[in-house]
Coordinates of C-alpha atoms in Angstrom, one line a residue:
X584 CA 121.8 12.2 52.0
X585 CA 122.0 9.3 54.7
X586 CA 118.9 7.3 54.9
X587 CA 120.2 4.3 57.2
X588 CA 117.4 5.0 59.7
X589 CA 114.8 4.9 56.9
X590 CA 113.2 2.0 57.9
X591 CA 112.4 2.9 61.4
X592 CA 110.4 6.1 60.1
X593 CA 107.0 6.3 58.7
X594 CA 107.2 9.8 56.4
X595 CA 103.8 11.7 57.2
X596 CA 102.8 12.1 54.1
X597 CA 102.4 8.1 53.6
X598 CA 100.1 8.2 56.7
X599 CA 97.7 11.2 55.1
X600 CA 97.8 9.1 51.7
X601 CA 96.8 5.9 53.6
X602 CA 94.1 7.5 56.2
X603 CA 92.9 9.6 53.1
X604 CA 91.8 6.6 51.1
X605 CA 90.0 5.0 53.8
X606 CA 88.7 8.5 54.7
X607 CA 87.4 8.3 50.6
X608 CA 86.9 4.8 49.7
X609 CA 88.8 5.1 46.2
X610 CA 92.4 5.5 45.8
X611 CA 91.1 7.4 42.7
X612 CA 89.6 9.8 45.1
X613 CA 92.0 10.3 47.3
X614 CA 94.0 11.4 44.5
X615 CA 92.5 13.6 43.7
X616 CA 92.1 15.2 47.2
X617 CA 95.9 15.2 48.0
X618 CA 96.6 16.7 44.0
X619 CA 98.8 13.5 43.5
X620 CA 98.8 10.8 40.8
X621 CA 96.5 7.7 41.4
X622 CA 100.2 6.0 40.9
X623 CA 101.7 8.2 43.6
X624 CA 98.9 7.0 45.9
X625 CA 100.0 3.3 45.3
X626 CA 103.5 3.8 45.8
X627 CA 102.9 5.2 49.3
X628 CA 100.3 2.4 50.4
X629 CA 102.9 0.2 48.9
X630 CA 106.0 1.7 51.0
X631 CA 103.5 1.6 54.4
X632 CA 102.7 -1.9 53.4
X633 CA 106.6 -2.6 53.6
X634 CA 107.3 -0.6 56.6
X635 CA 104.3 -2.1 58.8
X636 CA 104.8 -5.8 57.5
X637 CA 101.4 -6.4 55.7
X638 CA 98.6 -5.8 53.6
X639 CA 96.3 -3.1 54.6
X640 CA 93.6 -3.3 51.8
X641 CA 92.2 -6.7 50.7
X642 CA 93.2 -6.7 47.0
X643 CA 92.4 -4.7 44.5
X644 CA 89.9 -3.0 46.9
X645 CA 89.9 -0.4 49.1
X646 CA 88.5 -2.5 52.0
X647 CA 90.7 -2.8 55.1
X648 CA 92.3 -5.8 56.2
X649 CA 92.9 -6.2 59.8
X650 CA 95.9 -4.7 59.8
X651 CA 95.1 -2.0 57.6
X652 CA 92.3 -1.3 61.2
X653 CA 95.1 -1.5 63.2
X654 CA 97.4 1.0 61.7
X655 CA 94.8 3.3 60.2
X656 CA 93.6 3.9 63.9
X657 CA 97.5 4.8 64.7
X658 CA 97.9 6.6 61.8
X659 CA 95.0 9.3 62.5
X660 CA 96.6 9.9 65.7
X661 CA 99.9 10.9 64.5
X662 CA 98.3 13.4 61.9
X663 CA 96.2 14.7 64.4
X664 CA 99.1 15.1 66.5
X665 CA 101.5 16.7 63.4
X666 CA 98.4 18.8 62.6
X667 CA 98.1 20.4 66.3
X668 CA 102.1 21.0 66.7
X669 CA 101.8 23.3 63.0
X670 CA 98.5 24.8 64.1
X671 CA 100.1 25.7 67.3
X672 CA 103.2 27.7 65.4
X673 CA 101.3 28.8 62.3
X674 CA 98.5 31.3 62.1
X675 CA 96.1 29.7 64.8
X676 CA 99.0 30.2 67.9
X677 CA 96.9 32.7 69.5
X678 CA 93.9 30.1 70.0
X679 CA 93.1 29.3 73.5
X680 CA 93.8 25.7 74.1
X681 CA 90.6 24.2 75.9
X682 CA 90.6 20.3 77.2
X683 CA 87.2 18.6 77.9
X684 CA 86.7 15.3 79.1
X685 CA 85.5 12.7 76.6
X686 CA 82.1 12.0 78.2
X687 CA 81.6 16.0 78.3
X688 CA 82.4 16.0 74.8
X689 CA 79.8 13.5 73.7
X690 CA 77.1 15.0 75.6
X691 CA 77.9 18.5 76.4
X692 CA 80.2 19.7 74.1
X693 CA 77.2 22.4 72.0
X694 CA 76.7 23.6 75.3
X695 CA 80.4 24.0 76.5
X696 CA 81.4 25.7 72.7
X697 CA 77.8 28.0 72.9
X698 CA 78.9 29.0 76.7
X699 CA 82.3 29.8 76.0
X700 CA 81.4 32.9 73.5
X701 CA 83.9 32.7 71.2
X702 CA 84.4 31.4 67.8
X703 CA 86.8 28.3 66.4
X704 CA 89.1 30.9 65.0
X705 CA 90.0 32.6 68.9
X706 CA 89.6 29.2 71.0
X707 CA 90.5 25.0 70.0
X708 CA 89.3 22.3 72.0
X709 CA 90.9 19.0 72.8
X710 CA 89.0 16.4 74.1
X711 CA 90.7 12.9 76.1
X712 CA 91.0 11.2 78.9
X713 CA 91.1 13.3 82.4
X714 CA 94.3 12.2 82.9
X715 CA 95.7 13.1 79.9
X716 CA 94.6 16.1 79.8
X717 CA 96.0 16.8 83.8
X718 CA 99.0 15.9 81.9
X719 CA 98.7 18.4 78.6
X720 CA 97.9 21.3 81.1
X721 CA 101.2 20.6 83.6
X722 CA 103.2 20.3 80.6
X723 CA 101.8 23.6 78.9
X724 CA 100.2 22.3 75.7
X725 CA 96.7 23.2 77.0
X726 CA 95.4 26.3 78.2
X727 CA 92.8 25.4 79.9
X728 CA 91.4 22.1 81.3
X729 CA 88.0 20.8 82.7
X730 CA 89.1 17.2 84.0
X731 CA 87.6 14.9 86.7
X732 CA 89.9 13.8 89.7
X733 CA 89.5 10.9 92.1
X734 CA 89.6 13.4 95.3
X735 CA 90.1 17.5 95.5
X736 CA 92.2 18.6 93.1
X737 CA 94.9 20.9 94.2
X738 CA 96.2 24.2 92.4
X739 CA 92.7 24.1 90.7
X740 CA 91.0 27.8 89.5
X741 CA 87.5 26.0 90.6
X742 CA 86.4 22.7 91.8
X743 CA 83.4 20.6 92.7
X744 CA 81.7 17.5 93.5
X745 CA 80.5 15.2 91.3
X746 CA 77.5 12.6 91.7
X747 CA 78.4 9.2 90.5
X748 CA 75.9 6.5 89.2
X749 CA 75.2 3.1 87.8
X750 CA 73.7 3.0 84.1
X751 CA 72.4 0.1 82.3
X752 CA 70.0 -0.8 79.9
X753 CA 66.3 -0.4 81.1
X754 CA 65.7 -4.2 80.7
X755 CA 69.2 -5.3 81.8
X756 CA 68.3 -8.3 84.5
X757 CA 72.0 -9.1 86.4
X758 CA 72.1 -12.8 87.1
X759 CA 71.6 -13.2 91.1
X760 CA 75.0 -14.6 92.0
X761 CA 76.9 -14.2 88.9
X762 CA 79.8 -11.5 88.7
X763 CA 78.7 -8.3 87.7
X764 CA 79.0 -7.8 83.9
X765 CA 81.3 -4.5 83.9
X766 CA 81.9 -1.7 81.1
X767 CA 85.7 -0.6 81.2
X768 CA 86.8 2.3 79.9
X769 CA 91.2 2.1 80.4
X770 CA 92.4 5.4 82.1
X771 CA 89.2 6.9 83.0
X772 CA 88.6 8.4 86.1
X773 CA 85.0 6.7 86.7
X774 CA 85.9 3.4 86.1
X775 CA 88.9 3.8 88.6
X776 CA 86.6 4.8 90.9
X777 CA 83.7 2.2 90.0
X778 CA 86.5 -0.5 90.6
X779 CA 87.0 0.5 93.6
X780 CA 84.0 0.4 94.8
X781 CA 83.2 -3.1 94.1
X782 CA 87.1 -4.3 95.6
X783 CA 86.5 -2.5 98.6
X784 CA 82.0 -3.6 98.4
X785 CA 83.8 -7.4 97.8
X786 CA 81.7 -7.2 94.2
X787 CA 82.9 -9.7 92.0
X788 CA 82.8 -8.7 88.5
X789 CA 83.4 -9.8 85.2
X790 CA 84.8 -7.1 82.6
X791 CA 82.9 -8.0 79.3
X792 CA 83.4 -4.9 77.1
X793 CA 86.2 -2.2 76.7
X794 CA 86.9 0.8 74.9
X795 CA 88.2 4.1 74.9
X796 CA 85.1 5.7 73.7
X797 CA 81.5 6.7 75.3
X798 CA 79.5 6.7 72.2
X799 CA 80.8 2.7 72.3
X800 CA 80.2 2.5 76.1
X801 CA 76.3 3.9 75.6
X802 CA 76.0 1.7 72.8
X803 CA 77.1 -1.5 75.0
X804 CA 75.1 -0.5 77.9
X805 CA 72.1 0.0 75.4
X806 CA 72.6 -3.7 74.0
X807 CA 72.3 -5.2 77.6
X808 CA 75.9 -5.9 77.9
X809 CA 76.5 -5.2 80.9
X810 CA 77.0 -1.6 83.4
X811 CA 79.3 0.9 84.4
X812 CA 79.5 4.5 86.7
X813 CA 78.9 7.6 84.7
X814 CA 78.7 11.1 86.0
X815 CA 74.5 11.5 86.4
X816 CA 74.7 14.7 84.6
X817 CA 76.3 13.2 81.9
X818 CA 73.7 9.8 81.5
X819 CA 71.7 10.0 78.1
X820 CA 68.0 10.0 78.9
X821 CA 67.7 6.6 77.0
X822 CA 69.9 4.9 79.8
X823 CA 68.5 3.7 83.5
X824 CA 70.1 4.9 86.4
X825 CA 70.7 1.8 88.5
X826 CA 69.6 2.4 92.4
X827 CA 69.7 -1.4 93.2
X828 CA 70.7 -1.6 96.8
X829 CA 73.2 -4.6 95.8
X830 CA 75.5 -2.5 93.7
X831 CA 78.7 -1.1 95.8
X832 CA 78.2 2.9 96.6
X833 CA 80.3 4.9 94.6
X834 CA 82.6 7.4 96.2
X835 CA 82.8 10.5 95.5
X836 CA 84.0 12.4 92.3
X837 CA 85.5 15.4 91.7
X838 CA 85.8 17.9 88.9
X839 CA 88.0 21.0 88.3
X840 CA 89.0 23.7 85.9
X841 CA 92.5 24.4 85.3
X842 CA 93.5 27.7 83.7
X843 CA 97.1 29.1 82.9
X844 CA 97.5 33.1 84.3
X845 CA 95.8 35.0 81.5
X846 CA 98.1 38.0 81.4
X847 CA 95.9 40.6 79.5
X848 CA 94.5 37.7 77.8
X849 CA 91.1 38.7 79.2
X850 CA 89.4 35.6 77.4
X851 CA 91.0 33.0 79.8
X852 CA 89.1 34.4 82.4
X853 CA 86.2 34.8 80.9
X854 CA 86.3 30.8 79.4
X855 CA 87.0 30.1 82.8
X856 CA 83.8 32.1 84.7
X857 CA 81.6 30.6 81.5
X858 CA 82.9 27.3 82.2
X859 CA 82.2 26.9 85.9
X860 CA 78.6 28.5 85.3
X861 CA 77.8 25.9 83.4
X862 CA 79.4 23.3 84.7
X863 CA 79.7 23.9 88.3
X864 CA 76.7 23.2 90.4
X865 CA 78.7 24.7 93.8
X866 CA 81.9 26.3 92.6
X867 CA 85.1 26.5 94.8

């Protein structure tokens, strides 16, 4: 066989190997998890070592270095991704494909599984970005999709309006004069909206933290780093809601539920109707 594009690929099982000894902590471990030889294991962290230019465990550890933080974070998205495309054609291809938002699924997400009625085995839930999940539905890899929009989403099943606020810490003091210290979360549909607002208010503001996760975000606004605009229903009960008349006012925001045409698949309806009664304050 041909292998003269062997360098350019990373084979999936070296990715499980590597994720499943950080997962473990002991290349012994993870073994014994994956039923191969602790050798075996060493081989393939050896070969991803080759392919990504680097060390990824400090030696003779099974500590990280920082590009073994770098690629492990890569590496459990491609098996999450390989995992859903064999889950999707295997025996779990008659799930229902729900998308959540991220911030829904850090604070909602008991409520949004107890509402829906039905177990993991009938219905498997995605959560991202609202974009990317727009995107996932349009492109028929989700069945249905509660997402947040920047004005009234078209070719939605049911819509409605959103109340966006400023959270902070309870003692956060901003510095009279000094840029506001901002919270950004990359491809989110709040923070798009909370830039916005301070361009068009003439807010200067300084963005001091980012990531692509609200357990990180609440934890930054709860160490006094600075703010950003979350949906109020979504706002932990440990964060302020900031009504200081200097902030920008935030615009309106918008969420929706997508859903494919059920056929006789009477469950997408009935997501759908369980979805918007909990969700949906006024439904459209």
């Amino acid at each position: 066989m041909q292998r003269r594009h062997e360098p350019n690929n990373i084979p999936i099982e070296v990715l499980r190997s590597f994720a499943t000894v950080t997962e473990t902590g002991s290349f012994t471990t993870a073994a014994a998890a994956l039923s191969l030889t602790q050798s075996a294991i060493s081989a393939q962290i050896k070969r991803l070592e080759f392919l990504s230019g680097g060390a990824l465990f400090v030696k003779g550890t099974a500590t990280l270095t920082e590009k073994g933080r770098f690629v492990v974070e890569y590496a459990h998205r491609i098996l999450a991704l390989n995992d859903q495309i064999i889950s999707a054609g295997g025996k779990n291809g008659n799930q229902l494909r729900i998308g959540i938002p991220a911030l829904y699924a850090g604070t909602l997400l008991r409520q949004i599984f107890n509402a829906c009625r039905y177990g993991v085995e009938d219905i498997a839930y995605y959560s991202d970005t609202s974009p990317n999940l727009t995107k996932r539905f349009s492109s028929g890899h989700l069945d249905i999709v509660v997402a947040f929009a920047l004005s009234v989403p078209e070719k939605a099943t049911r819509w409605w309006e959103e109340t966006l606020v400023w959270v902070c810490a309870a003692d956060f003091k901003p510095t009279p004069g000094s840029p506001l210290p901002f919270l950004s979360f990359p491809g989110c549909v709040q923070d798009d909206l909370a830039r916005r607002a301070c361009q068009q208010a003439g807010t200067k503001y300084d963005i001091v933290f980012t990531a692509t996760d609200h357990a990180a975000h609440f934890e930054a606004i709860r160490s006094g780093m600075g703010c950003r605009a979350f949906v109020e229903r979504a706002v932990p009960p440990d964060v302020t809601i900031m009504r200081n008349s200097f902030l920008p006012e935030l615009p309106r925001c918008y969420s929706a539920i997508f859903a494919k045409d059920g056929g006789d698949d009477g469950r997408v309806g009935d997501v759908v109707r369980s979805l918007g009664e909990l969700l949906a304050p006024h439904v459209h």
